[in-house]
């Protein structure tokens, strides 16, 4: 059974930094690209970032480019999101999502971890 | 970026009746080399993460009831629930994956029971 478990969400002040983690199990982690998708309270879904199976390619939404960094450790079956220069508009539930296998739709999602940016 | 526009924002349908959700993309998501539409649909129930329903615009994910169907091509797509059940109350999102460096979702359609 595929499981994705996010952690690291907390309340942080504007301008602060945070690292989210996602622990994956139930599939061969290093065979798949992975994504972060976020959802602001009461709002819709926004794709944040994508990392290829080997970490060699990464992509970001314009809203986070230059502030967020996605990475992975295949030896630990883990995905990460380093978030710097946080803004109030980054407040959201952050989901880790598994790529289907190269086409960039999401076949499994975690339960999410909540990041709140507030003074 | 490709903008995805869903309509309506919400709809209320009687149990057993048909629900139809529309999704329009700002440019075609049909890839001519393989004749595939790079469009997925997700269901999100309250307090839960999204769940994949349909990909390639019309292919149901394993385990998804056959009352859910997807159709359309190019820029105009539809998700149909043929006979609404109580457990189908949710928000539904479309997503394009034609532009893999800038994936985008529609704004969502909330489906309720009338």
mmCIF file of C-alpha atoms in Angstrom:
data_model
loop_
_atom_site.group_PDB
_atom_site.id
_atom_site.type_symbol
_atom_site.label_atom_id
_atom_site.label_comp_id
_atom_site.label_asym_id
_atom_site.label_seq_id
_atom_site.Cartn_x
_atom_site.Cartn_y
_atom_site.Cartn_z
ATOM 1 C CA UNK A 1 0.000 0.000 0.000
ATOM 2 C CA UNK A 2 1.375 3.375 -1.027
ATOM 3 C CA UNK A 3 1.806 5.739 1.914
ATOM 4 C CA UNK A 4 3.009 9.333 1.905
ATOM 5 C CA UNK A 5 3.420 11.020 5.282
ATOM 6 C CA UNK A 6 4.275 14.710 5.426
ATOM 7 C CA UNK A 7 5.760 16.471 8.439
ATOM 8 C CA UNK A 8 7.374 19.734 9.426
ATOM 9 C CA UNK A 9 4.477 22.151 9.189
ATOM 10 C CA UNK A 10 4.418 24.792 11.933
ATOM 11 C CA UNK A 11 3.629 28.445 12.561
ATOM 12 C CA UNK A 12 6.488 30.622 11.278
ATOM 13 C CA UNK A 13 6.999 34.371 11.047
ATOM 14 C CA UNK A 14 7.084 36.202 7.718
ATOM 15 C CA UNK A 15 10.588 36.053 6.282
ATOM 16 C CA UNK A 16 11.312 32.817 8.104
ATOM 17 C CA UNK A 17 12.373 29.402 6.834
ATOM 18 C CA UNK A 18 11.036 25.903 7.151
ATOM 19 C CA UNK A 19 11.772 22.429 5.779
ATOM 20 C CA UNK A 20 8.983 20.011 5.034
ATOM 21 C CA UNK A 21 9.537 16.271 4.746
ATOM 22 C CA UNK A 22 7.586 13.468 3.137
ATOM 23 C CA UNK A 23 8.253 9.833 4.022
ATOM 24 C CA UNK A 24 7.249 7.425 1.266
ATOM 25 C CA UNK A 25 6.551 3.703 1.444
ATOM 26 C CA UNK A 26 4.762 0.974 -0.456
ATOM 27 C CA UNK A 27 6.400 1.623 -3.822
ATOM 28 C CA UNK A 28 9.863 1.841 -5.347
ATOM 29 C CA UNK A 29 10.533 5.478 -4.480
ATOM 30 C CA UNK A 30 13.441 6.041 -6.832
ATOM 31 C CA UNK A 31 11.381 4.939 -9.846
ATOM 32 C CA UNK A 32 9.083 7.972 -9.627
ATOM 33 C CA UNK A 33 9.101 11.727 -9.854
ATOM 34 C CA UNK A 34 7.493 13.473 -6.890
ATOM 35 C CA UNK A 35 5.595 16.719 -6.359
ATOM 36 C CA UNK A 36 4.508 19.216 -3.742
ATOM 37 C CA UNK A 37 1.014 20.669 -4.092
ATOM 38 C CA UNK A 38 -0.509 23.188 -1.687
ATOM 39 C CA UNK A 39 -3.969 24.326 -0.715
ATOM 40 C CA UNK A 40 -4.599 27.600 1.091
ATOM 41 C CA UNK A 41 -7.389 27.443 3.687
ATOM 42 C CA UNK A 42 -10.744 27.204 1.922
ATOM 43 C CA UNK A 43 -9.121 27.544 -1.498
ATOM 44 C CA UNK A 44 -8.207 25.374 -4.457
ATOM 45 C CA UNK A 45 -5.134 23.343 -5.347
ATOM 46 C CA UNK A 46 -1.859 24.896 -6.487
ATOM 47 C CA UNK A 47 1.045 22.863 -7.822
ATOM 48 C CA UNK A 48 4.308 23.979 -6.156
ATOM 49 C CA UNK A 49 7.211 21.881 -7.382
ATOM 50 C CA UNK A 50 8.361 18.729 -9.182
ATOM 51 C CA UNK A 51 11.527 16.673 -8.840
ATOM 52 C CA UNK A 52 12.587 13.901 -11.194
ATOM 53 C CA UNK A 53 13.235 10.362 -9.993
ATOM 54 C CA UNK A 54 16.957 11.000 -9.579
ATOM 55 C CA UNK A 55 16.751 14.589 -8.400
ATOM 56 C CA UNK A 56 18.467 15.768 -11.561
ATOM 57 C CA UNK A 57 15.589 17.936 -12.735
ATOM 58 C CA UNK A 58 13.456 20.280 -10.676
ATOM 59 C CA UNK A 59 10.656 22.685 -11.567
ATOM 60 C CA UNK A 60 8.784 25.322 -9.603
ATOM 61 C CA UNK A 61 5.673 27.428 -9.771
ATOM 62 C CA UNK A 62 6.481 31.077 -10.432
ATOM 63 C CA UNK A 63 4.994 31.958 -7.028
ATOM 64 C CA UNK A 64 7.768 30.085 -5.187
ATOM 65 C CA UNK A 65 10.684 30.183 -7.642
ATOM 66 C CA UNK A 66 13.868 31.415 -5.999
ATOM 67 C CA UNK A 67 12.467 30.897 -2.481
ATOM 68 C CA UNK A 68 11.650 27.166 -2.316
ATOM 69 C CA UNK A 69 13.934 24.209 -3.068
ATOM 70 C CA UNK A 70 12.732 20.669 -3.634
ATOM 71 C CA UNK A 71 15.059 17.730 -2.995
ATOM 72 C CA UNK A 72 14.966 14.019 -2.320
ATOM 73 C CA UNK A 73 17.020 11.318 -0.624
ATOM 74 C CA UNK A 74 16.315 8.038 -2.375
ATOM 75 C CA UNK A 75 18.318 6.108 0.228
ATOM 76 C CA UNK A 76 15.786 7.283 2.821
ATOM 77 C CA UNK A 77 12.672 7.201 0.596
ATOM 78 C CA UNK A 78 12.148 10.832 1.479
ATOM 79 C CA UNK A 79 11.109 14.032 -0.265
ATOM 80 C CA UNK A 80 11.816 17.519 1.059
ATOM 81 C CA UNK A 81 10.770 21.121 0.507
ATOM 82 C CA UNK A 82 13.036 23.862 1.827
ATOM 83 C CA UNK A 83 10.985 27.032 2.150
ATOM 84 C CA UNK A 84 12.771 30.378 2.613
ATOM 85 C CA UNK A 85 11.594 33.996 2.739
ATOM 86 C CA UNK A 86 8.132 32.855 3.705
ATOM 87 C CA UNK A 87 5.157 35.134 3.100
ATOM 88 C CA UNK A 88 1.624 35.212 4.471
ATOM 89 C CA UNK A 89 0.380 33.933 1.097
ATOM 90 C CA UNK A 90 2.415 30.745 1.571
ATOM 91 C CA UNK A 91 0.031 29.725 4.359
ATOM 92 C CA UNK A 92 -1.443 26.426 3.194
ATOM 93 C CA UNK A 93 -1.755 22.702 3.634
ATOM 94 C CA UNK A 94 1.194 21.212 1.779
ATOM 95 C CA UNK A 95 0.665 17.844 0.124
ATOM 96 C CA UNK A 96 3.308 15.440 -1.074
ATOM 97 C CA UNK A 97 2.076 13.688 -4.234
ATOM 98 C CA UNK A 98 3.428 10.778 -6.238
ATOM 99 C CA UNK A 99 3.754 11.162 -9.989
ATOM 100 C CA UNK A 100 1.933 8.509 -12.005
ATOM 101 C CA UNK A 101 5.091 7.496 -13.758
ATOM 102 C CA UNK A 102 6.297 10.241 -16.028
ATOM 103 C CA UNK A 103 3.191 12.061 -17.187
ATOM 104 C CA UNK A 104 2.794 14.492 -14.261
ATOM 105 C CA UNK A 105 -0.570 13.659 -12.890
ATOM 106 C CA UNK A 106 -0.856 12.572 -9.271
ATOM 107 C CA UNK A 107 -1.944 9.055 -8.395
ATOM 108 C CA UNK A 108 -1.316 9.157 -4.640
ATOM 109 C CA UNK A 109 -1.416 11.992 -2.120
ATOM 110 C CA UNK A 110 -0.404 12.347 1.500
ATOM 111 C CA UNK A 111 -2.660 13.838 4.164
ATOM 112 C CA UNK A 112 -0.746 17.114 4.139
ATOM 113 C CA UNK A 113 1.118 19.254 6.658
ATOM 114 C CA UNK A 114 -0.069 22.744 7.592
ATOM 115 C CA UNK A 115 2.236 25.731 7.235
ATOM 116 C CA UNK A 116 1.051 28.991 8.762
ATOM 117 C CA UNK A 117 3.013 32.175 8.111
ATOM 118 C CA UNK A 118 2.003 34.775 10.658
ATOM 119 C CA UNK A 119 3.536 37.251 13.054
ATOM 120 C CA UNK B 1 0.794 29.147 -18.018
ATOM 121 C CA UNK B 2 -2.278 27.231 -19.123
ATOM 122 C CA UNK B 3 -5.313 28.568 -17.262
ATOM 123 C CA UNK B 4 -7.984 26.033 -16.344
ATOM 124 C CA UNK B 5 -11.502 27.382 -15.847
ATOM 125 C CA UNK B 6 -14.187 25.228 -14.261
ATOM 126 C CA UNK B 7 -17.930 25.776 -14.290
ATOM 127 C CA UNK B 8 -20.109 25.975 -12.395
ATOM 128 C CA UNK B 9 -18.468 26.892 -9.098
ATOM 129 C CA UNK B 10 -21.053 24.754 -7.334
ATOM 130 C CA UNK B 11 -24.079 22.661 -8.143
ATOM 131 C CA UNK B 12 -26.783 20.869 -6.217
ATOM 132 C CA UNK B 13 -28.152 17.658 -7.685
ATOM 133 C CA UNK B 14 -30.803 15.253 -6.428
ATOM 134 C CA UNK B 15 -29.741 11.751 -5.469
ATOM 135 C CA UNK B 16 -29.758 9.511 -8.525
ATOM 136 C CA UNK B 17 -29.637 12.427 -10.942
ATOM 137 C CA UNK B 18 -26.823 13.425 -13.294
ATOM 138 C CA UNK B 19 -24.137 15.933 -12.364
ATOM 139 C CA UNK B 20 -22.067 17.619 -15.068
ATOM 140 C CA UNK B 21 -18.914 19.630 -14.459
ATOM 141 C CA UNK B 22 -17.101 21.572 -17.155
ATOM 142 C CA UNK B 23 -13.432 22.417 -17.508
ATOM 143 C CA UNK B 24 -11.960 24.683 -20.167
ATOM 144 C CA UNK B 25 -8.255 25.196 -20.832
ATOM 145 C CA UNK B 26 -6.775 28.421 -22.208
ATOM 146 C CA UNK B 27 -4.917 26.414 -24.845
ATOM 147 C CA UNK B 28 -5.249 22.919 -26.225
ATOM 148 C CA UNK B 29 -3.969 20.089 -24.022
ATOM 149 C CA UNK B 30 -4.216 17.594 -26.883
ATOM 150 C CA UNK B 31 -0.770 16.350 -27.887
ATOM 151 C CA UNK B 32 -0.940 15.695 -31.603
ATOM 152 C CA UNK B 33 1.869 13.111 -31.717
ATOM 153 C CA UNK B 34 -0.042 10.608 -29.578
ATOM 154 C CA UNK B 35 -3.590 12.017 -29.792
ATOM 155 C CA UNK B 36 -3.866 12.134 -26.012
ATOM 156 C CA UNK B 37 -5.492 14.842 -23.929
ATOM 157 C CA UNK B 38 -3.307 15.683 -20.932
ATOM 158 C CA UNK B 39 -6.194 16.247 -18.531
ATOM 159 C CA UNK B 40 -6.994 14.647 -15.156
ATOM 160 C CA UNK B 41 -9.886 14.900 -12.709
ATOM 161 C CA UNK B 42 -9.692 14.659 -8.920
ATOM 162 C CA UNK B 43 -12.264 14.352 -6.153
ATOM 163 C CA UNK B 44 -11.650 15.962 -2.768
ATOM 164 C CA UNK B 45 -13.978 15.137 0.094
ATOM 165 C CA UNK B 46 -14.022 17.358 3.204
ATOM 166 C CA UNK B 47 -10.944 16.903 5.363
ATOM 167 C CA UNK B 48 -9.293 14.542 2.878
ATOM 168 C CA UNK B 49 -6.575 14.862 0.248
ATOM 169 C CA UNK B 50 -7.575 14.795 -3.404
ATOM 170 C CA UNK B 51 -8.149 11.429 -5.068
ATOM 171 C CA UNK B 52 -7.418 10.701 -8.719
ATOM 172 C CA UNK B 53 -10.580 9.815 -10.645
ATOM 173 C CA UNK B 54 -9.736 10.122 -14.333
ATOM 174 C CA UNK B 55 -6.638 10.679 -16.468
ATOM 175 C CA UNK B 56 -6.065 11.116 -20.201
ATOM 176 C CA UNK B 57 -9.424 12.937 -20.043
ATOM 177 C CA UNK B 58 -11.483 9.754 -20.072
ATOM 178 C CA UNK B 59 -9.605 6.840 -18.475
ATOM 179 C CA UNK B 60 -10.985 5.885 -15.075
ATOM 180 C CA UNK B 61 -8.480 5.144 -12.350
ATOM 181 C CA UNK B 62 -8.662 1.606 -10.965
ATOM 182 C CA UNK B 63 -11.436 1.258 -8.385
ATOM 183 C CA UNK B 64 -13.355 4.362 -9.449
ATOM 184 C CA UNK B 65 -17.072 3.595 -9.922
ATOM 185 C CA UNK B 66 -18.284 3.586 -13.504
ATOM 186 C CA UNK B 67 -20.847 6.292 -12.762
ATOM 187 C CA UNK B 68 -17.895 8.687 -13.149
ATOM 188 C CA UNK B 69 -16.939 9.437 -16.744
ATOM 189 C CA UNK B 70 -14.780 11.985 -18.492
ATOM 190 C CA UNK B 71 -15.098 13.336 -21.998
ATOM 191 C CA UNK B 72 -13.898 16.120 -24.238
ATOM 192 C CA UNK B 73 -10.856 17.035 -26.273
ATOM 193 C CA UNK B 74 -8.613 19.983 -27.028
ATOM 194 C CA UNK B 75 -9.780 22.743 -24.726
ATOM 195 C CA UNK B 76 -13.202 21.609 -23.486
ATOM 196 C CA UNK B 77 -13.773 18.784 -21.051
ATOM 197 C CA UNK B 78 -16.573 17.360 -18.935
ATOM 198 C CA UNK B 79 -16.785 15.190 -15.846
ATOM 199 C CA UNK B 80 -20.139 13.446 -15.520
ATOM 200 C CA UNK B 81 -21.538 11.625 -12.523
ATOM 201 C CA UNK B 82 -24.351 9.633 -14.083
ATOM 202 C CA UNK B 83 -26.319 8.912 -10.911
ATOM 203 C CA UNK B 84 -25.275 10.985 -7.918
ATOM 204 C CA UNK B 85 -24.741 9.117 -4.671
ATOM 205 C CA UNK B 86 -24.456 10.625 -1.191
ATOM 206 C CA UNK B 87 -20.783 9.701 -1.047
ATOM 207 C CA UNK B 88 -20.072 11.800 -4.146
ATOM 208 C CA UNK B 89 -20.478 15.066 -2.220
ATOM 209 C CA UNK B 90 -17.083 16.669 -2.752
ATOM 210 C CA UNK B 91 -15.135 19.308 -4.621
ATOM 211 C CA UNK B 92 -13.942 18.229 -8.053
ATOM 212 C CA UNK B 93 -10.840 19.614 -9.763
ATOM 213 C CA UNK B 94 -9.470 19.302 -13.274
ATOM 214 C CA UNK B 95 -5.709 19.475 -13.899
ATOM 215 C CA UNK B 96 -3.687 19.839 -17.070
ATOM 216 C CA UNK B 97 -0.365 18.050 -17.398
ATOM 217 C CA UNK B 98 0.375 19.117 -20.967
ATOM 218 C CA UNK B 99 2.741 21.757 -19.634
ATOM 219 C CA UNK B 100 4.806 19.653 -17.245
ATOM 220 C CA UNK B 101 6.907 22.568 -16.017
ATOM 221 C CA UNK B 102 3.802 24.530 -15.037
ATOM 222 C CA UNK B 103 1.057 22.174 -13.915
ATOM 223 C CA UNK B 104 -2.243 23.899 -13.250
ATOM 224 C CA UNK B 105 -5.613 23.096 -11.706
ATOM 225 C CA UNK B 106 -9.073 24.446 -12.238
ATOM 226 C CA UNK B 107 -10.659 26.392 -9.412
ATOM 227 C CA UNK B 108 -12.863 23.502 -8.319
ATOM 228 C CA UNK B 109 -16.573 22.671 -8.454
ATOM 229 C CA UNK B 110 -18.453 21.850 -5.273
ATOM 230 C CA UNK B 111 -21.125 19.167 -5.665
ATOM 231 C CA UNK B 112 -23.906 18.980 -3.097
ATOM 232 C CA UNK B 113 -27.161 17.105 -2.664
ATOM 233 C CA UNK B 114 -30.346 18.990 -3.529
#
